[in-house]
Short mmCIF file of C-alpha atoms and ligand atoms in Angstrom, two decimals:
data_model
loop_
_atom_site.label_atom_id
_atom_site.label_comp_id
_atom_site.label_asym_id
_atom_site.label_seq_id
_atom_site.Cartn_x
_atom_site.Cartn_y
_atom_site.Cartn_z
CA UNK U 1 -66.23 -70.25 -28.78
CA UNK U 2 -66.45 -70.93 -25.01
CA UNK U 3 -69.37 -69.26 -23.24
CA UNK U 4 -69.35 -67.47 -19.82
CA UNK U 5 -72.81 -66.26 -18.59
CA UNK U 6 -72.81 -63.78 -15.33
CA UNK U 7 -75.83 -63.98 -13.85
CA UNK U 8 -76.39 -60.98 -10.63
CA UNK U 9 -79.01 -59.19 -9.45
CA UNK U 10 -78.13 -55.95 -7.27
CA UNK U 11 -81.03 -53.58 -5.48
CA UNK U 12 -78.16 -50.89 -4.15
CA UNK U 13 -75.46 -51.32 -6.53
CA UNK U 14 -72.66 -53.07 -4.64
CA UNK U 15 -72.97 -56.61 -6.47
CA UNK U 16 -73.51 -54.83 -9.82
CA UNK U 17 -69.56 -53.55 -9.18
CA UNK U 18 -68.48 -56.77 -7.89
CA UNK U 19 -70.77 -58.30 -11.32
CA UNK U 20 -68.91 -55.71 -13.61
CA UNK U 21 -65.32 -57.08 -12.36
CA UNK U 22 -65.62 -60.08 -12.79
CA UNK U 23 -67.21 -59.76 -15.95
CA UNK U 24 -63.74 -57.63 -16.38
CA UNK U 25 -61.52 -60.18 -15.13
CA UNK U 26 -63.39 -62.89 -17.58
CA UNK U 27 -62.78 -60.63 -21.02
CA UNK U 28 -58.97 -60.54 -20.04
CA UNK U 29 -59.02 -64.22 -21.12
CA UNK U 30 -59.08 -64.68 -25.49
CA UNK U 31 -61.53 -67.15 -26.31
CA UNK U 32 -64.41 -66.60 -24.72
CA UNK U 33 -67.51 -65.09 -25.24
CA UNK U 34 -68.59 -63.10 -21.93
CA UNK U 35 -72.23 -62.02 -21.13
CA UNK U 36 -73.43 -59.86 -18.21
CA UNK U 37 -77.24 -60.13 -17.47
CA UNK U 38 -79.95 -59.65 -15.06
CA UNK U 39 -81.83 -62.67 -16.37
CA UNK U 40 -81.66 -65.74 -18.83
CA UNK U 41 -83.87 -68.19 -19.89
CA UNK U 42 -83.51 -71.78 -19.04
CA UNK U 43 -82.06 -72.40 -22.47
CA UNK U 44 -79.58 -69.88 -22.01
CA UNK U 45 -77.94 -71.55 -19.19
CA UNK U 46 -78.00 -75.22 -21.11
CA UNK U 47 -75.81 -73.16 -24.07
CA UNK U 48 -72.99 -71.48 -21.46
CA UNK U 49 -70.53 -73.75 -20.55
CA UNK U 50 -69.87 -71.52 -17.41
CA UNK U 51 -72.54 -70.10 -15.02
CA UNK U 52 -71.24 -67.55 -12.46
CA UNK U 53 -74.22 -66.73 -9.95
CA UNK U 54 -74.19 -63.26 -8.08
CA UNK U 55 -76.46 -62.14 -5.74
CA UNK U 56 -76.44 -59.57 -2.60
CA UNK U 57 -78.23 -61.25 1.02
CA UNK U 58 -81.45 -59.96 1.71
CA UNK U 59 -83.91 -61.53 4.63
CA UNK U 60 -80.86 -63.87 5.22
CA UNK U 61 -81.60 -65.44 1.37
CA UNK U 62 -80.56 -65.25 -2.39
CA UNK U 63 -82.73 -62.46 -4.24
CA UNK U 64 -85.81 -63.52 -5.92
CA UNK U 65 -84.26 -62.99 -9.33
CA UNK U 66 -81.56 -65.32 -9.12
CA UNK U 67 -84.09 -67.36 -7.05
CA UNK U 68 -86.34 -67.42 -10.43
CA UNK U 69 -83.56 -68.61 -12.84
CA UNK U 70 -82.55 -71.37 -10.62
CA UNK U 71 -86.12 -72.63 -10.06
CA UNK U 72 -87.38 -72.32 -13.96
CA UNK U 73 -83.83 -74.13 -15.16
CA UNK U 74 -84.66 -76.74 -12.84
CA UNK U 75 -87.96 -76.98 -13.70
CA UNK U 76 -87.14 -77.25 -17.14
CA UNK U 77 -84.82 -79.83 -16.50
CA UNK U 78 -82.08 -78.10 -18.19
CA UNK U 79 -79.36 -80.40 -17.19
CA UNK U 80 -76.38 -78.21 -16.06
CA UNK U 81 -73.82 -81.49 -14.91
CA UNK U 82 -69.90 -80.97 -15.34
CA UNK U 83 -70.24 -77.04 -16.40
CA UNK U 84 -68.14 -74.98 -14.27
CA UNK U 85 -70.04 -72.94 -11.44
CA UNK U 86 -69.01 -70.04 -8.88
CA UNK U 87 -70.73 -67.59 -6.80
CA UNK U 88 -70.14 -63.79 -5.29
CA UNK U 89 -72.23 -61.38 -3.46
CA UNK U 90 -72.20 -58.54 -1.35
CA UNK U 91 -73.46 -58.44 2.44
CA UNK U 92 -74.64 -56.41 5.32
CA UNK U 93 -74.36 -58.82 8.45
CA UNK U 94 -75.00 -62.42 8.09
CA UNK U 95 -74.35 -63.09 4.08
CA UNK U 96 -75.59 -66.16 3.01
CA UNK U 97 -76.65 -65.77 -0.56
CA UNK U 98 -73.28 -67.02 -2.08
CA UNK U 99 -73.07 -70.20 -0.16
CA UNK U 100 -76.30 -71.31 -0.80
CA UNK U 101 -76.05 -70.37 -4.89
CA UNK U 102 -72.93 -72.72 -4.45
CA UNK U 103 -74.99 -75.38 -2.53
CA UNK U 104 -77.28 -75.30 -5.39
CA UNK U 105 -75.12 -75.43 -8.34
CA UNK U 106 -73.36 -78.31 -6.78
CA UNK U 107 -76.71 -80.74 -5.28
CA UNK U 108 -79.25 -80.26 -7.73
CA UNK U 109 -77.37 -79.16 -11.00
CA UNK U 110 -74.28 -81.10 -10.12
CA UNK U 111 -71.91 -78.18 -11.38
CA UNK U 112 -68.11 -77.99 -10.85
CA UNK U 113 -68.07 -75.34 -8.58
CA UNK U 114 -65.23 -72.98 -8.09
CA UNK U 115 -64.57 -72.38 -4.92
CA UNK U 116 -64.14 -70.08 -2.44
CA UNK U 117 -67.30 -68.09 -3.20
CA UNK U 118 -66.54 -64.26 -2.86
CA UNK U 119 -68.40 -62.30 -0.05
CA UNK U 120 -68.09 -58.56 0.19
CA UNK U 121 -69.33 -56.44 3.55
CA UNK U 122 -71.33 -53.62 1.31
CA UNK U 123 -69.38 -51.55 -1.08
CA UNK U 124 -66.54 -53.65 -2.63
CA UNK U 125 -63.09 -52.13 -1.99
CA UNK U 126 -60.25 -51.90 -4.44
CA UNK U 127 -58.72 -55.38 -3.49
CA UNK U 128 -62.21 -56.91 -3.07
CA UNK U 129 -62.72 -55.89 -6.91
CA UNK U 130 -59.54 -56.99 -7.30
CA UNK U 131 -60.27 -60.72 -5.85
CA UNK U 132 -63.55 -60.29 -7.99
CA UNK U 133 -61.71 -59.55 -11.31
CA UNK U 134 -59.35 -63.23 -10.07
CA UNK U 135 -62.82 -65.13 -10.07
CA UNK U 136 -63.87 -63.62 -13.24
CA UNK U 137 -60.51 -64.33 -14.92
CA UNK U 138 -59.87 -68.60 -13.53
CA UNK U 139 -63.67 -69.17 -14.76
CA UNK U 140 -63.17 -67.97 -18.37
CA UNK U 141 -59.57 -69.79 -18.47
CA UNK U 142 -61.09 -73.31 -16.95
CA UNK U 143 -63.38 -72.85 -20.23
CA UNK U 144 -61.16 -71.38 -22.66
CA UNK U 145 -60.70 -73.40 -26.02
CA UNK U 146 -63.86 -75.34 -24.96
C1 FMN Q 201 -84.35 -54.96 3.69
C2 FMN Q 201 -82.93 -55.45 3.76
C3 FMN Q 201 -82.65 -56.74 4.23
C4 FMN Q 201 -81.33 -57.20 4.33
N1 FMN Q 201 -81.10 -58.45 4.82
C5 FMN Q 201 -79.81 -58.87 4.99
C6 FMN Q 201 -79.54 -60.15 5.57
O1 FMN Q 201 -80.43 -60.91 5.94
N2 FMN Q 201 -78.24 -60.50 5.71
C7 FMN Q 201 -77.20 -59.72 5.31
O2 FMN Q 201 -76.04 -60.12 5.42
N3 FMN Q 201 -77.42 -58.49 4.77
C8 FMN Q 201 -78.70 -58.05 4.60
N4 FMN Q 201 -78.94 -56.82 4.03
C9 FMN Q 201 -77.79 -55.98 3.62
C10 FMN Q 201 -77.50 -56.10 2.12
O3 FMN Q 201 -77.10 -57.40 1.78
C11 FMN Q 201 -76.36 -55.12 1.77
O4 FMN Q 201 -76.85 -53.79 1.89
C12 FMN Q 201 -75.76 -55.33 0.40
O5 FMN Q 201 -74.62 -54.50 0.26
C13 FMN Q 201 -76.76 -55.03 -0.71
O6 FMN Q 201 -76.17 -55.36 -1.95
P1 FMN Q 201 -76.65 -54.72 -3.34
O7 FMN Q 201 -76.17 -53.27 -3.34
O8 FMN Q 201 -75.99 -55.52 -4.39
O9 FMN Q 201 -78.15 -54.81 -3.37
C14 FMN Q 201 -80.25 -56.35 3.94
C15 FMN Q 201 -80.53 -55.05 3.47
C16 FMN Q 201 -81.85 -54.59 3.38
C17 FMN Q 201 -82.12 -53.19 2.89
#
């Protein structure tokens, strides 16, 4: 069966919402096996065949956790090439966490990226959550009956 990891970290709870909907949007789809998670080994990310990175902005930067996994599966020379990628986070004022996941997945793991990336000002709203189940949902079905 397919694999979808979801990959977020969240200090205030705002990505962890926009996390859980897509996660949502992704188990709407048959065939895939969805996983939501803080952290995952290197290995972990070699076995998904989809890799969707959240992560709020703090100090104008992706969070040190999601920092971590990217640096040890590089490090480990997992090689991530042709698996599907996308990014979402939430924001307070300048937001540049998703783009720079994306940058990453695309120029050093050479992942199909699915873009736009999804940026939320602080809480998510109904339609934001919404937009977040979409992302969830076009990942899983790019992968499905892989
Ligand atoms: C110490 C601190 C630093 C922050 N730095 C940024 C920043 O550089 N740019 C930005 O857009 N938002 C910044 N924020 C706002 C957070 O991204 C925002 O509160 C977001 O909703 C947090 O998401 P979370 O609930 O998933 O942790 C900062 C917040 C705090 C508390």
């Amino acid at each position: 069966m397919a694999k979808l990891l979801i990959l977020y970290d969240s200090q205030t709870g705002n990505t962890e919402r926009m996390a859980e909907a897509v996660a949502e949007g992704a188990r709407s789809v048959q065939g895939v096996e969805v996983e939501l998670k803080y952290y995952a080994r290197p290995e972990e990310l070699a076995q998904a065949d989809a890799i969707i990175f959240g992560s709020p902005t703090y100090y104008h930067d992706i969070t040190l956790p999601i920092k971590q996994v990217l640096e040890e599966t590089a490090r480990a020379n997992v090689r991530l090439e042709g698996k599907i990628g996308a990014a979402f986070g939430s924001y307070g004022w300048s937001g540049e966490a998703p783009e720079q996941i994306l940058e990453i997945l695309r120029n050093r793991f050479r992942m199909k990226t699915i873009e736009p990336h999804i940026n939320v000002l602080y809480e998510p709203k109904p339609d934001q959550l919404e937009e977040c189940r979409k992302l969830g949902k076009t990942v899983a079905q790019n992968i499905a009956g892989e």
